[in-house]
Amino acid sequence: MLISSPKQPFLLVTILITILLLGPGPILARNAHVINFRSPNLYPESLTWDPRAQHFLLGSLRQRIIAAVSDAGVVETFISDTDLPADVAFLGLAVDSPRNRLLAVVHSSYSLPPFNALAAYDLRSRRRLFLSSLPSEEIDAANDVAVDHRGNAFVTNSGGNFIWKVTADGSASIFSTSPMYKTATEIPANDNDTAPHGSLGLNGIAYVSKGYLLVVQSSTGKVFKVDAVDGTARKVLLNEDLVGADDIAVRKDGAAAVVSPLKELWLVKSIDSWAEGTVYDNVEVNVRRFPTSVVVGDKERVYVLYGHLDEGRMGDSGRESFGIAELRSKKEGQDESIWIFVLIGIGLAYFCFWRFQMGQLVKKMDKIN
């Protein structure tokens, strides 16, 4: 017989009832997680997620501090590094969990030459481990950082269009100088799209565990796949340019989230390890709050930072309120719901088949009796 135990269908029914009660409901009805917090003159440019401490870390544009923000919006000064030059900003941040470190890009454009460095802090003691000056060629602008499984950090240069590498012990060098980065900027794009981003080159960067980096270029909207060992770069073929892209984050399922402060959040996927990619959804952002950073947080949820950086660049406007908001794809939610109903349908079909078998068995037993 195909049915070995009468307990199986009852277990199946229980599972189906649980799915019906809890299945599509939370996916479709759960409100997006929004964190509003207050911190005078913070103007955070970037954020990262610390999975061990279960909080966000944010770097300030106008203060030499890195703040921690909880799910409930409680803010504390996590690091205050007053030994740094007075006019620097904390830009890109990355948590190096295996080594329990926080990596932070330090930049100032007010000094000549500009100040560009990478700082590393111990997440437990909060002490600075090193401050590595990034070798400069021209008017460079260190921006974002990603870290690989060996503790190597990769820092984008939005001014010089190349990538620095800083080893786990703090040794810095110019890493990837592909001519492809500058060739892309020589191709004019739509003037209406590039006006706010014309001077920004390589910007957001993310490390993929397969051994490469994904880097976005703000002025052109191009995405580059960069080998994390030798620095060779290839342009990812996309179905649209992500002009104005400021930051990129990659989920465990391989999908990438890319945010633009003046446009939207793009969700991009690839089936060939990023030789090509497809924008499969566009999620609206609040452009008045100027989102500049995106991160994958707890339970693979995608969050953007509303840091009002446009105000912060003009000076201290007295702003105290900022935000972190979860953004969700409606298309992904629909796909999840469809699969749940498919599973329910399969389960019900199995249950009906079991009932039919049991009915046939009862008829056979009646004939024998």
Coordinates of C-alpha atoms in Angstrom, one line a residue:
M1 CA 0.0 0.0 0.0
L2 CA 1.1 3.6 -0.7
I3 CA -0.2 4.8 2.7
S4 CA 1.8 3.2 5.4
S5 CA 0.1 4.9 8.3
P6 CA -3.3 6.5 9.0
K7 CA -1.5 9.1 11.0
Q8 CA 0.1 10.7 7.9
P9 CA -3.0 12.4 6.5
F10 CA -3.9 13.9 10.0
L11 CA -0.4 15.3 10.2
L12 CA -0.7 16.7 6.7
V13 CA -4.0 18.3 7.6
T14 CA -2.5 19.9 10.6
I15 CA 0.4 21.3 8.5
L16 CA -2.1 22.6 5.9
I17 CA -4.2 24.3 8.6
T18 CA -1.1 25.9 10.0
I19 CA 0.0 27.2 6.6
L20 CA -3.5 28.6 5.9
L21 CA -3.6 30.4 9.3
L22 CA 0.0 31.6 9.3
G23 CA 1.1 31.2 5.6
P24 CA 0.4 34.1 3.3
G25 CA -0.9 36.3 6.1
P26 CA 2.4 37.5 7.6
I27 CA 4.0 37.9 4.1
L28 CA 1.2 40.1 2.8
A29 CA 0.1 41.8 6.1
R30 CA 3.2 42.4 8.1
N31 CA 4.1 46.0 8.2
A32 CA 7.6 47.0 7.0
H33 CA 10.0 47.7 9.8
V34 CA 10.6 51.4 10.3
I35 CA 13.1 52.9 12.8
N36 CA 12.9 56.6 13.5
F37 CA 15.6 57.9 15.8
R38 CA 17.0 61.2 17.1
S39 CA 20.6 62.4 17.2
P40 CA 21.4 66.1 16.8
N41 CA 23.6 66.9 13.7
L42 CA 24.4 63.3 13.0
Y43 CA 23.7 63.2 9.3
P44 CA 24.7 59.6 8.7
E45 CA 26.0 58.7 5.3
S46 CA 26.3 54.9 5.7
L47 CA 25.1 52.1 7.8
T48 CA 26.0 48.4 8.4
W49 CA 24.4 45.6 10.4
D50 CA 26.2 43.9 13.3
P51 CA 24.6 40.4 13.5
R52 CA 26.2 39.6 16.9
A53 CA 25.1 42.7 18.7
Q54 CA 21.8 42.9 16.7
H55 CA 22.0 46.6 16.0
F56 CA 22.8 49.0 13.2
L57 CA 26.0 51.1 13.1
L58 CA 26.0 54.5 11.4
G59 CA 28.8 56.8 10.4
S60 CA 28.4 60.6 10.8
L61 CA 29.1 63.1 8.1
R62 CA 29.7 66.0 10.5
Q63 CA 31.0 64.4 13.7
R64 CA 33.8 62.0 14.5
I65 CA 31.5 59.4 15.8
I66 CA 29.9 56.1 14.9
A67 CA 26.4 55.6 16.4
A68 CA 24.6 52.4 17.2
V69 CA 20.9 52.2 16.7
S70 CA 18.7 49.4 18.0
D71 CA 15.5 48.0 16.5
A72 CA 13.5 50.2 18.8
G73 CA 15.4 53.4 17.8
V74 CA 17.6 53.7 20.8
V75 CA 20.8 55.6 19.9
E76 CA 24.2 55.5 21.6
T77 CA 27.6 56.8 20.6
F78 CA 29.4 53.6 19.8
I79 CA 32.7 55.1 18.9
S80 CA 34.0 58.6 19.4
D81 CA 37.5 59.1 17.8
T82 CA 38.6 62.6 18.6
D83 CA 42.2 61.8 17.6
L84 CA 41.1 62.1 13.9
P85 CA 41.3 65.4 12.1
A86 CA 38.4 67.7 13.1
D87 CA 36.8 68.0 9.6
V88 CA 36.7 64.3 8.7
A89 CA 33.5 62.2 8.1
F90 CA 32.9 58.5 8.6
L91 CA 31.6 57.2 5.2
G92 CA 31.4 53.5 4.3
L93 CA 31.2 51.0 7.1
A94 CA 31.6 47.2 7.1
V95 CA 31.5 44.6 9.9
D96 CA 34.2 41.9 9.8
S97 CA 32.4 39.4 12.0
P98 CA 35.1 36.6 12.0
R99 CA 37.7 39.1 13.4
N100 CA 35.1 41.1 15.4
R101 CA 36.1 44.3 13.8
L102 CA 34.4 47.4 12.4
L103 CA 36.0 48.9 9.3
A104 CA 35.3 52.6 8.6
V105 CA 36.2 54.8 5.7
V106 CA 37.5 58.2 6.9
H107 CA 37.5 61.1 4.4
S108 CA 37.8 64.9 4.4
S109 CA 37.7 67.0 1.2
Y110 CA 38.4 70.2 3.0
S111 CA 42.1 69.6 3.4
L112 CA 44.6 69.7 0.5
P113 CA 45.4 67.0 -0.4
P114 CA 42.2 65.3 0.8
F115 CA 42.4 63.0 3.8
N116 CA 41.6 59.4 2.9
A117 CA 42.1 56.5 5.3
L118 CA 40.6 53.3 6.6
A119 CA 40.1 52.8 10.3
A120 CA 39.6 49.5 12.1
Y121 CA 38.0 49.2 15.5
D122 CA 37.5 46.3 17.8
L123 CA 33.8 45.7 18.3
R124 CA 34.1 44.6 21.9
S125 CA 36.6 47.1 23.3
R126 CA 35.8 49.8 20.7
R127 CA 39.5 50.7 20.5
R128 CA 41.0 51.7 17.3
L129 CA 43.2 48.9 15.9
F130 CA 44.8 50.8 13.0
L131 CA 44.4 53.9 10.8
S132 CA 45.7 53.2 7.3
S133 CA 46.4 56.1 5.1
L134 CA 45.2 55.3 1.5
P135 CA 47.9 56.1 -1.1
S136 CA 46.8 59.0 -3.3
E137 CA 47.3 59.9 -6.9
E138 CA 45.1 62.9 -7.7
I139 CA 42.0 64.5 -6.0
D140 CA 40.8 61.2 -4.5
A141 CA 37.7 60.5 -2.5
A142 CA 37.4 57.4 -0.4
N143 CA 33.8 56.3 -0.2
D144 CA 32.6 52.8 0.6
V145 CA 34.2 49.6 1.9
A146 CA 33.6 45.8 1.7
V147 CA 35.5 43.0 3.5
D148 CA 36.3 39.5 2.3
H149 CA 36.5 36.3 4.3
R150 CA 40.2 36.8 4.9
G151 CA 39.8 40.2 6.4
N152 CA 41.0 42.2 3.4
A153 CA 39.1 45.4 2.9
F154 CA 38.3 47.0 -0.4
V155 CA 37.7 50.8 -0.6
T156 CA 36.2 52.6 -3.6
N157 CA 37.6 55.9 -4.8
S158 CA 34.8 58.0 -6.2
G159 CA 37.2 60.7 -7.4
G160 CA 40.0 58.6 -9.0
N161 CA 37.7 55.7 -10.2
F162 CA 39.8 52.9 -8.7
I163 CA 39.8 50.6 -5.7
W164 CA 42.2 50.4 -2.8
K165 CA 42.9 47.2 -0.8
V166 CA 43.8 47.2 2.9
T167 CA 45.0 43.9 4.3
A168 CA 43.9 42.5 7.7
D169 CA 47.0 44.0 9.3
G170 CA 46.4 47.5 7.8
S171 CA 48.7 47.5 4.8
A172 CA 47.2 49.7 2.1
S173 CA 47.7 49.7 -1.7
I174 CA 46.0 50.6 -4.9
F175 CA 44.3 47.4 -6.0
S176 CA 42.1 47.7 -9.1
T177 CA 42.7 50.4 -11.8
S178 CA 40.9 48.9 -14.7
P179 CA 40.6 51.3 -17.7
M180 CA 37.0 50.1 -17.9
Y181 CA 36.1 52.4 -15.0
K182 CA 37.1 55.5 -16.8
T183 CA 36.0 54.3 -20.2
A184 CA 32.4 54.0 -18.9
T185 CA 32.4 57.7 -17.8
E186 CA 33.4 58.8 -21.3
I187 CA 30.0 57.6 -22.6
P188 CA 27.5 60.5 -22.0
A189 CA 24.3 59.5 -20.3
N190 CA 21.0 61.4 -20.0
D191 CA 21.7 64.8 -18.6
N192 CA 18.6 64.8 -16.4
D193 CA 19.9 61.6 -14.8
T194 CA 23.5 62.5 -14.3
A195 CA 23.4 66.1 -13.1
P196 CA 23.5 65.3 -9.3
H197 CA 26.0 62.5 -9.8
G198 CA 28.3 63.6 -12.6
S199 CA 31.4 63.8 -10.4
L200 CA 30.8 60.5 -8.5
G201 CA 32.6 57.5 -9.9
L202 CA 32.9 54.1 -8.2
N203 CA 30.7 54.2 -5.1
G204 CA 28.9 51.3 -3.4
I205 CA 30.8 48.0 -3.1
A206 CA 29.8 44.5 -1.8
Y207 CA 31.8 41.3 -1.5
V208 CA 30.3 38.1 -2.8
S209 CA 31.5 34.8 -1.1
K210 CA 32.4 33.3 -4.5
G211 CA 35.5 35.5 -4.6
Y212 CA 34.5 38.7 -6.3
L213 CA 33.2 42.2 -5.7
L214 CA 30.2 44.0 -7.1
V215 CA 30.8 47.8 -7.5
V216 CA 28.4 50.5 -8.7
Q217 CA 29.4 53.6 -10.5
S218 CA 27.1 56.5 -9.7
S219 CA 27.7 58.8 -12.7
T220 CA 27.0 56.1 -15.3
G221 CA 24.9 53.5 -13.5
K222 CA 27.2 50.7 -14.5
V223 CA 27.9 47.7 -12.3
F224 CA 31.3 46.0 -12.3
K225 CA 32.3 42.5 -11.3
V226 CA 35.8 42.7 -9.8
D227 CA 38.0 39.7 -9.0
A228 CA 39.0 39.9 -5.3
V229 CA 42.4 38.4 -6.0
D230 CA 43.9 40.2 -9.0
G231 CA 41.5 43.2 -9.4
T232 CA 40.5 42.5 -13.0
A233 CA 37.1 44.0 -13.8
R234 CA 34.2 43.2 -16.1
K235 CA 31.1 45.2 -16.8
V236 CA 27.9 43.4 -15.8
L237 CA 25.5 43.5 -18.7
L238 CA 22.2 44.8 -17.3
N239 CA 18.8 45.4 -18.8
E240 CA 19.0 49.1 -17.6
D241 CA 21.7 51.4 -16.2
L242 CA 21.4 52.2 -12.5
V243 CA 22.2 55.9 -12.9
G244 CA 22.7 57.6 -9.5
A245 CA 23.3 54.4 -7.7
D246 CA 24.9 55.1 -4.3
D247 CA 25.2 51.8 -2.5
I248 CA 24.8 48.0 -3.1
A249 CA 24.1 45.1 -0.7
V250 CA 23.9 41.4 -1.6
R251 CA 21.5 38.9 0.1
K252 CA 22.3 35.3 0.8
D253 CA 20.1 34.2 -2.1
G254 CA 22.4 36.1 -4.4
A255 CA 20.0 39.0 -5.2
A256 CA 21.5 42.5 -5.0
A257 CA 19.8 45.7 -3.7
V258 CA 21.0 49.0 -5.1
V259 CA 19.8 52.4 -3.8
S260 CA 19.8 55.8 -5.4
P261 CA 19.1 58.9 -3.2
L262 CA 17.1 60.6 -6.0
K263 CA 15.4 57.7 -7.7
E264 CA 14.5 54.3 -6.2
L265 CA 15.8 50.9 -4.9
W266 CA 16.6 48.4 -7.7
L267 CA 16.5 44.7 -7.0
V268 CA 18.8 42.9 -9.3
K269 CA 19.5 39.2 -9.9
S270 CA 21.8 37.0 -12.0
I271 CA 21.8 33.4 -13.0
D272 CA 25.4 33.3 -14.3
S273 CA 27.5 34.7 -11.5
W274 CA 27.0 38.3 -12.6
A275 CA 28.2 38.1 -16.2
E276 CA 24.7 39.4 -16.8
G277 CA 22.0 40.8 -14.5
T278 CA 18.4 41.7 -14.6
V279 CA 16.5 44.4 -12.7
Y280 CA 13.4 42.5 -11.6
D281 CA 11.8 45.1 -9.4
N282 CA 11.8 48.8 -8.5
V283 CA 10.9 49.9 -5.0
E284 CA 9.9 53.4 -4.3
V285 CA 12.0 55.4 -1.7
N286 CA 11.4 58.7 0.0
V287 CA 13.7 60.9 -2.0
R288 CA 13.0 63.9 0.4
R289 CA 14.9 62.0 3.1
F290 CA 17.8 61.2 0.7
P291 CA 18.6 57.5 1.2
T292 CA 22.3 56.9 0.6
S293 CA 23.0 53.4 2.0
V294 CA 21.4 50.0 1.8
V295 CA 22.1 47.0 4.0
V296 CA 20.9 43.4 4.5
G297 CA 19.9 43.1 8.2
D298 CA 18.3 40.5 10.4
K299 CA 16.3 37.7 8.6
E300 CA 17.7 38.9 5.2
R301 CA 15.5 42.1 5.3
V302 CA 16.7 45.0 3.2
Y303 CA 17.0 48.4 4.9
V304 CA 17.8 51.9 3.6
L305 CA 19.2 54.8 5.6
Y306 CA 17.4 58.1 5.5
G307 CA 20.2 60.4 6.6
H308 CA 19.3 63.7 4.9
L309 CA 22.8 63.9 3.6
D310 CA 21.9 66.7 1.2
E311 CA 21.1 68.9 4.2
G312 CA 24.3 67.9 6.0
R313 CA 26.5 68.8 3.2
M314 CA 25.2 72.4 3.3
G315 CA 25.9 72.8 7.0
D316 CA 24.3 72.2 10.4
S317 CA 20.6 72.8 9.8
G318 CA 19.7 71.7 13.3
R319 CA 18.1 68.4 12.2
E320 CA 17.8 65.8 14.9
S321 CA 15.5 63.2 13.3
F322 CA 16.7 60.4 10.9
G323 CA 15.4 57.0 9.9
I324 CA 16.1 53.4 8.8
A325 CA 13.4 51.8 6.8
E326 CA 12.8 48.2 5.6
L327 CA 11.9 48.1 1.9
R328 CA 10.2 45.1 0.4
S329 CA 9.5 43.8 -3.0
K330 CA 5.8 43.4 -3.9
K331 CA 6.8 41.0 -6.7
E332 CA 8.7 38.8 -4.3
G333 CA 5.8 38.8 -1.9
Q334 CA 3.4 37.7 -4.7
D335 CA 5.8 34.9 -5.7
E336 CA 6.0 33.7 -2.1
S337 CA 2.2 33.7 -1.8
I338 CA 1.8 31.8 -5.1
W339 CA 4.2 29.1 -3.9
I340 CA 2.4 28.7 -0.6
F341 CA -0.9 28.1 -2.4
V342 CA 0.8 25.7 -4.8
L343 CA 2.0 23.7 -1.8
I344 CA -1.5 23.8 -0.2
G345 CA -2.9 22.6 -3.5
I346 CA -0.5 19.7 -3.6
G347 CA -1.2 18.8 0.0
L348 CA -5.0 18.8 -0.6
A349 CA -4.6 16.7 -3.7
Y350 CA -2.5 14.2 -1.7
F351 CA -5.2 14.2 1.0
C352 CA -8.0 13.5 -1.5
F353 CA -6.0 10.7 -3.1
W354 CA -5.5 9.2 0.4
R355 CA -9.3 9.4 1.0
F356 CA -9.9 7.7 -2.3
Q357 CA -7.5 4.9 -1.4
M358 CA -9.1 4.4 2.0
G359 CA -12.5 4.3 0.3
Q360 CA -11.4 1.6 -2.1
L361 CA -9.8 -0.4 0.8
V362 CA -13.1 -0.2 2.8
K363 CA -15.1 -1.5 -0.3
K364 CA -12.6 -4.5 -0.7
M365 CA -13.0 -5.4 3.0
D366 CA -16.8 -5.3 2.8
K367 CA -16.7 -7.7 -0.2
I368 CA -14.4 -10.1 1.8
N369 CA -16.8 -10.0 4.8

